[in-house]
mmCIF file of C-alpha atoms in Angstrom:
data_model
loop_
_atom_site.group_PDB
_atom_site.id
_atom_site.type_symbol
_atom_site.label_atom_id
_atom_site.label_comp_id
_atom_site.label_asym_id
_atom_site.label_seq_id
_atom_site.Cartn_x
_atom_site.Cartn_y
_atom_site.Cartn_z
ATOM 1 C CA UNK A 625 73.250 94.135 96.789
ATOM 2 C CA UNK A 626 72.480 91.226 99.079
ATOM 3 C CA UNK A 627 70.679 92.238 102.233
ATOM 4 C CA UNK A 628 68.385 91.100 104.999
ATOM 5 C CA UNK A 629 65.783 93.364 106.613
ATOM 6 C CA UNK A 630 63.927 92.552 109.801
ATOM 7 C CA UNK A 631 60.668 94.132 110.947
ATOM 8 C CA UNK A 632 59.431 95.441 113.225
ATOM 9 C CA UNK A 633 62.432 96.709 115.193
ATOM 10 C CA UNK A 634 60.557 96.212 118.460
ATOM 11 C CA UNK A 635 57.419 94.342 119.426
ATOM 12 C CA UNK A 636 55.533 94.580 122.704
ATOM 13 C CA UNK A 637 53.065 91.779 123.394
ATOM 14 C CA UNK A 638 50.736 90.843 126.164
ATOM 15 C CA UNK A 639 51.162 87.303 127.459
ATOM 16 C CA UNK A 640 49.135 85.012 125.204
ATOM 17 C CA UNK A 641 48.977 87.531 122.326
ATOM 18 C CA UNK A 642 50.304 85.746 119.225
ATOM 19 C CA UNK A 643 52.277 87.659 116.604
ATOM 20 C CA UNK A 644 54.812 87.312 113.797
ATOM 21 C CA UNK A 645 58.249 88.687 113.016
ATOM 22 C CA UNK A 646 59.372 89.270 109.446
ATOM 23 C CA UNK A 647 62.737 88.740 107.771
ATOM 24 C CA UNK A 648 62.823 89.771 104.130
ATOM 25 C CA UNK A 649 65.851 89.039 102.001
ATOM 26 C CA UNK A 650 67.240 89.901 98.624
ATOM 27 C CA UNK A 651 70.174 87.585 98.201
ATOM 28 C CA UNK A 652 71.503 85.472 95.422
ATOM 29 C CA UNK A 653 72.254 81.823 95.946
ATOM 30 C CA UNK A 654 70.622 81.413 99.338
ATOM 31 C CA UNK A 655 72.151 78.414 101.077
ATOM 32 C CA UNK A 656 70.157 78.706 104.276
ATOM 33 C CA UNK A 657 68.047 81.107 106.348
ATOM 34 C CA UNK A 658 68.790 81.000 110.060
ATOM 35 C CA UNK A 659 66.927 82.235 113.148
ATOM 36 C CA UNK A 660 68.687 82.944 116.431
ATOM 37 C CA UNK A 661 67.512 84.149 119.834
ATOM 38 C CA UNK A 662 69.670 86.559 121.851
ATOM 39 C CA UNK A 663 69.166 87.500 125.498
ATOM 40 C CA UNK A 664 70.643 90.798 126.766
ATOM 41 C CA UNK A 665 74.400 90.620 127.276
ATOM 42 C CA UNK A 666 74.670 87.088 125.900
ATOM 43 C CA UNK A 667 75.608 85.400 122.650
ATOM 44 C CA UNK A 668 72.921 84.343 120.159
ATOM 45 C CA UNK A 669 71.439 80.858 120.453
ATOM 46 C CA UNK A 670 70.458 78.865 117.391
ATOM 47 C CA UNK A 671 66.757 78.236 116.797
ATOM 48 C CA UNK A 672 66.091 77.105 113.209
ATOM 49 C CA UNK A 673 67.560 76.653 109.757
ATOM 50 C CA UNK A 674 65.341 76.779 106.655
ATOM 51 C CA UNK A 675 66.689 75.792 103.267
ATOM 52 C CA UNK A 676 63.865 75.936 100.731
ATOM 53 C CA UNK A 677 60.622 77.821 100.093
ATOM 54 C CA UNK A 678 57.677 76.167 101.782
ATOM 55 C CA UNK A 679 59.732 74.691 104.587
ATOM 56 C CA UNK A 680 58.463 75.074 108.164
ATOM 57 C CA UNK A 681 60.003 74.229 111.537
ATOM 58 C CA UNK A 682 58.593 74.401 115.051
ATOM 59 C CA UNK A 683 59.966 74.513 118.555
ATOM 60 C CA UNK A 684 57.615 74.983 121.504
ATOM 61 C CA UNK A 685 55.776 78.294 120.877
ATOM 62 C CA UNK A 686 57.931 79.258 117.882
ATOM 63 C CA UNK A 687 57.341 78.386 114.244
ATOM 64 C CA UNK A 688 59.537 79.513 111.353
ATOM 65 C CA UNK A 689 58.443 79.560 107.719
ATOM 66 C CA UNK A 690 60.221 80.433 104.487
ATOM 67 C CA UNK A 691 59.031 81.780 101.134
ATOM 68 C CA UNK A 692 61.089 82.856 98.127
ATOM 69 C CA UNK A 693 61.426 86.395 99.478
ATOM 70 C CA UNK A 694 60.896 86.290 103.227
ATOM 71 C CA UNK A 695 60.807 84.292 106.408
ATOM 72 C CA UNK A 696 58.421 84.607 109.327
ATOM 73 C CA UNK A 697 58.896 83.688 112.940
ATOM 74 C CA UNK A 698 55.498 83.101 114.503
ATOM 75 C CA UNK A 699 55.175 83.282 118.281
ATOM 76 C CA UNK A 700 52.039 81.534 119.517
ATOM 77 C CA UNK A 701 50.635 82.410 122.959
ATOM 78 C CA UNK A 702 53.936 83.953 124.112
ATOM 79 C CA UNK A 703 55.125 83.929 127.710
ATOM 80 C CA UNK A 704 57.386 86.479 129.433
ATOM 81 C CA UNK A 705 60.335 84.092 129.014
ATOM 82 C CA UNK A 706 60.018 84.523 125.244
ATOM 83 C CA UNK A 707 61.227 88.108 125.648
ATOM 84 C CA UNK A 708 64.479 88.434 123.689
ATOM 85 C CA UNK A 709 65.958 89.788 120.478
ATOM 86 C CA UNK A 710 65.362 87.506 117.512
ATOM 87 C CA UNK A 711 67.940 87.614 114.737
ATOM 88 C CA UNK A 712 67.699 86.220 111.244
ATOM 89 C CA UNK A 713 70.738 85.493 109.112
ATOM 90 C CA UNK A 714 71.460 84.124 105.663
ATOM 91 C CA UNK A 715 74.237 82.042 104.268
ATOM 92 C CA UNK A 716 75.223 82.379 100.616
ATOM 93 C CA UNK A 717 76.041 79.429 98.408
ATOM 94 C CA UNK A 718 79.609 80.627 97.903
ATOM 95 C CA UNK A 719 80.252 82.009 101.351
ATOM 96 C CA UNK A 720 81.643 80.570 104.532
ATOM 97 C CA UNK A 721 79.866 83.107 106.703
ATOM 98 C CA UNK A 722 76.461 84.299 107.824
ATOM 99 C CA UNK A 723 75.118 87.833 107.339
ATOM 100 C CA UNK A 724 72.721 89.053 110.007
ATOM 101 C CA UNK A 725 69.733 91.364 110.120
ATOM 102 C CA UNK A 726 69.416 94.027 112.837
ATOM 103 C CA UNK A 727 66.977 91.938 114.869
ATOM 104 C CA UNK A 728 63.527 92.325 116.407
ATOM 105 C CA UNK A 729 63.347 92.909 120.153
ATOM 106 C CA UNK A 730 60.301 91.198 121.624
ATOM 107 C CA UNK A 731 58.945 92.109 125.051
ATOM 108 C CA UNK A 732 56.166 89.977 126.511
ATOM 109 C CA UNK A 733 54.312 91.415 129.505
ATOM 110 C CA UNK A 734 52.566 89.195 132.037
ATOM 111 C CA UNK B 189 80.575 70.320 128.105
ATOM 112 C CA UNK B 190 81.749 71.577 124.738
ATOM 113 C CA UNK B 191 81.505 75.239 123.953
ATOM 114 C CA UNK B 192 83.196 78.543 123.255
ATOM 115 C CA UNK B 193 84.888 80.549 125.980
ATOM 116 C CA UNK B 194 85.462 84.257 125.519
ATOM 117 C CA UNK B 195 87.498 86.369 127.899
ATOM 118 C CA UNK B 196 87.433 88.824 129.422
ATOM 119 C CA UNK B 197 83.690 89.423 129.786
ATOM 120 C CA UNK B 198 84.246 93.155 130.329
ATOM 121 C CA UNK B 199 87.265 95.205 129.291
ATOM 122 C CA UNK B 200 88.083 98.877 129.607
ATOM 123 C CA UNK B 201 90.705 100.483 127.435
ATOM 124 C CA UNK B 202 92.257 103.885 127.207
ATOM 125 C CA UNK B 203 92.461 105.518 123.815
ATOM 126 C CA UNK B 204 95.630 104.563 121.964
ATOM 127 C CA UNK B 205 95.961 101.136 123.571
ATOM 128 C CA UNK B 206 95.782 97.787 121.824
ATOM 129 C CA UNK B 207 93.719 95.061 123.507
ATOM 130 C CA UNK B 208 93.367 91.357 122.757
ATOM 131 C CA UNK B 209 90.154 89.387 123.197
ATOM 132 C CA UNK B 210 90.473 85.675 123.729
ATOM 133 C CA UNK B 211 88.308 83.003 122.084
ATOM 134 C CA UNK B 212 88.796 79.283 122.777
ATOM 135 C CA UNK B 213 86.588 76.413 121.579
ATOM 136 C CA UNK B 214 86.605 72.718 122.452
ATOM 137 C CA UNK B 215 84.047 71.683 119.841
ATOM 138 C CA UNK B 216 86.659 70.527 117.324
ATOM 139 C CA UNK B 217 85.224 73.016 114.860
ATOM 140 C CA UNK B 218 87.252 73.994 111.818
ATOM 141 C CA UNK B 219 85.887 77.497 111.188
ATOM 142 C CA UNK B 220 85.899 80.409 113.622
ATOM 143 C CA UNK B 221 84.506 83.927 113.359
ATOM 144 C CA UNK B 222 84.554 87.321 115.047
ATOM 145 C CA UNK B 223 81.494 89.558 114.928
ATOM 146 C CA UNK B 224 80.910 93.032 116.315
ATOM 147 C CA UNK B 225 77.488 94.104 117.638
ATOM 148 C CA UNK B 226 76.393 97.699 118.206
ATOM 149 C CA UNK B 227 73.001 98.809 119.574
ATOM 150 C CA UNK B 228 70.307 98.733 116.900
ATOM 151 C CA UNK B 229 72.574 97.044 114.381
ATOM 152 C CA UNK B 230 72.991 93.493 113.283
ATOM 153 C CA UNK B 231 76.125 91.480 113.821
ATOM 154 C CA UNK B 232 78.892 92.608 111.496
ATOM 155 C CA UNK B 233 81.685 90.247 110.486
ATOM 156 C CA UNK B 234 85.230 91.319 111.364
ATOM 157 C CA UNK B 235 87.375 88.287 110.459
ATOM 158 C CA UNK B 236 86.899 84.592 109.897
ATOM 159 C CA UNK B 237 89.137 81.564 109.614
ATOM 160 C CA UNK B 238 88.331 78.261 107.951
ATOM 161 C CA UNK B 239 91.559 76.442 108.843
ATOM 162 C CA UNK B 240 94.656 76.911 110.980
ATOM 163 C CA UNK B 241 97.132 79.536 109.760
ATOM 164 C CA UNK B 242 94.597 81.035 107.364
ATOM 165 C CA UNK B 243 92.023 83.808 107.838
ATOM 166 C CA UNK B 244 90.030 86.273 105.738
ATOM 167 C CA UNK B 245 88.809 89.807 106.275
ATOM 168 C CA UNK B 246 85.134 90.325 106.853
ATOM 169 C CA UNK B 247 83.107 93.461 106.231
ATOM 170 C CA UNK B 248 84.722 95.676 108.896
ATOM 171 C CA UNK B 249 88.310 94.422 109.339
ATOM 172 C CA UNK B 250 90.012 97.825 109.484
ATOM 173 C CA UNK B 251 91.639 98.435 112.871
ATOM 174 C CA UNK B 252 91.506 94.760 113.878
ATOM 175 C CA UNK B 253 93.931 91.843 113.595
ATOM 176 C CA UNK B 254 93.669 88.089 114.255
ATOM 177 C CA UNK B 255 95.775 84.945 114.324
ATOM 178 C CA UNK B 256 94.919 81.265 114.029
ATOM 179 C CA UNK B 257 97.913 79.281 115.238
ATOM 180 C CA UNK B 258 95.836 76.533 116.826
ATOM 181 C CA UNK B 259 92.520 75.011 115.826
ATOM 182 C CA UNK B 260 91.054 75.793 119.243
ATOM 183 C CA UNK B 261 92.037 79.444 119.454
ATOM 184 C CA UNK B 262 91.197 82.592 117.471
ATOM 185 C CA UNK B 263 92.241 85.751 119.370
ATOM 186 C CA UNK B 264 91.171 89.208 118.182
ATOM 187 C CA UNK B 265 93.324 92.296 118.699
ATOM 188 C CA UNK B 266 91.596 95.660 118.653
ATOM 189 C CA UNK B 267 94.289 98.125 117.659
ATOM 190 C CA UNK B 268 94.566 101.837 118.294
ATOM 191 C CA UNK B 269 93.711 102.334 114.602
ATOM 192 C CA UNK B 270 90.116 101.275 115.264
ATOM 193 C CA UNK B 271 88.234 104.598 115.415
ATOM 194 C CA UNK B 272 85.232 103.495 117.431
ATOM 195 C CA UNK B 273 86.073 100.283 119.294
ATOM 196 C CA UNK B 274 83.409 100.427 122.027
ATOM 197 C CA UNK B 275 81.118 97.492 121.226
ATOM 198 C CA UNK B 276 80.044 93.960 122.111
ATOM 199 C CA UNK B 277 82.314 91.376 120.450
ATOM 200 C CA UNK B 278 81.131 87.865 119.678
ATOM 201 C CA UNK B 279 83.203 84.855 118.722
ATOM 202 C CA UNK B 280 81.593 81.920 116.931
ATOM 203 C CA UNK B 281 82.548 78.602 115.376
ATOM 204 C CA UNK B 282 81.125 75.973 113.079
ATOM 205 C CA UNK B 283 82.135 72.604 111.730
ATOM 206 C CA UNK B 284 82.693 71.934 108.065
ATOM 207 C CA UNK B 285 82.386 74.500 105.341
ATOM 208 C CA UNK B 286 79.588 76.601 103.986
ATOM 209 C CA UNK B 287 76.761 78.220 105.895
ATOM 210 C CA UNK B 288 76.492 75.839 108.791
ATOM 211 C CA UNK B 289 74.998 76.565 112.197
ATOM 212 C CA UNK B 290 77.155 78.919 114.249
ATOM 213 C CA UNK B 291 77.800 78.342 117.932
ATOM 214 C CA UNK B 292 78.491 81.593 119.784
ATOM 215 C CA UNK B 293 80.443 82.485 122.887
ATOM 216 C CA UNK B 294 78.998 84.692 125.620
ATOM 217 C CA UNK B 295 80.660 87.809 124.259
ATOM 218 C CA UNK B 296 83.151 90.425 125.433
ATOM 219 C CA UNK B 297 82.117 94.014 126.046
ATOM 220 C CA UNK B 298 84.862 96.533 125.301
ATOM 221 C CA UNK B 299 84.574 100.102 126.506
ATOM 222 C CA UNK B 300 87.047 102.807 125.539
ATOM 223 C CA UNK B 301 87.465 105.454 128.199
#
């Protein structure tokens, strides 16, 4: 069965304390692995798409990487404004939809 | 600015009532989607539509209905048959086919009293 699992469920960081979020997947025919950021009470916002193992993308303090079995979202020297829920999702090669993980809620304290 | 507009933002419903959530996009996107989000769970797909006058059931379609009469609009009706309708509902759209980047609306929060 295709599935995506995110860990940890919650992450509390001190400002400046770097860490990583994990998204492991067991899917067939992966078309793309997506990362989104969601603030409370709002819709998710797109961050990155990764298509092949070894690919990396960066945006400000965030860096996403992809292997054959998992993706990591690295947060370098986080600030309180990085506090949010981070969702990963996958798109299958024969699907017209994305399937989402449960998310990791990150809280960064000043 | 282009985007997706969902309304209402908050909605309260009595048990046994049907309610319709609106979703309008001006991005000229072909495909539109409805997801449901519950605390501690990922987004679950309710329905999606790739073209006008055509739509497919997602993973949790029971108790919901949709229509796609115009490219810009994809309303979701939560019927009285939905056993546990209290949730946060998200509408999304994307251009083209396949697993492209989704653009989301701000969401509608439905509470059943």
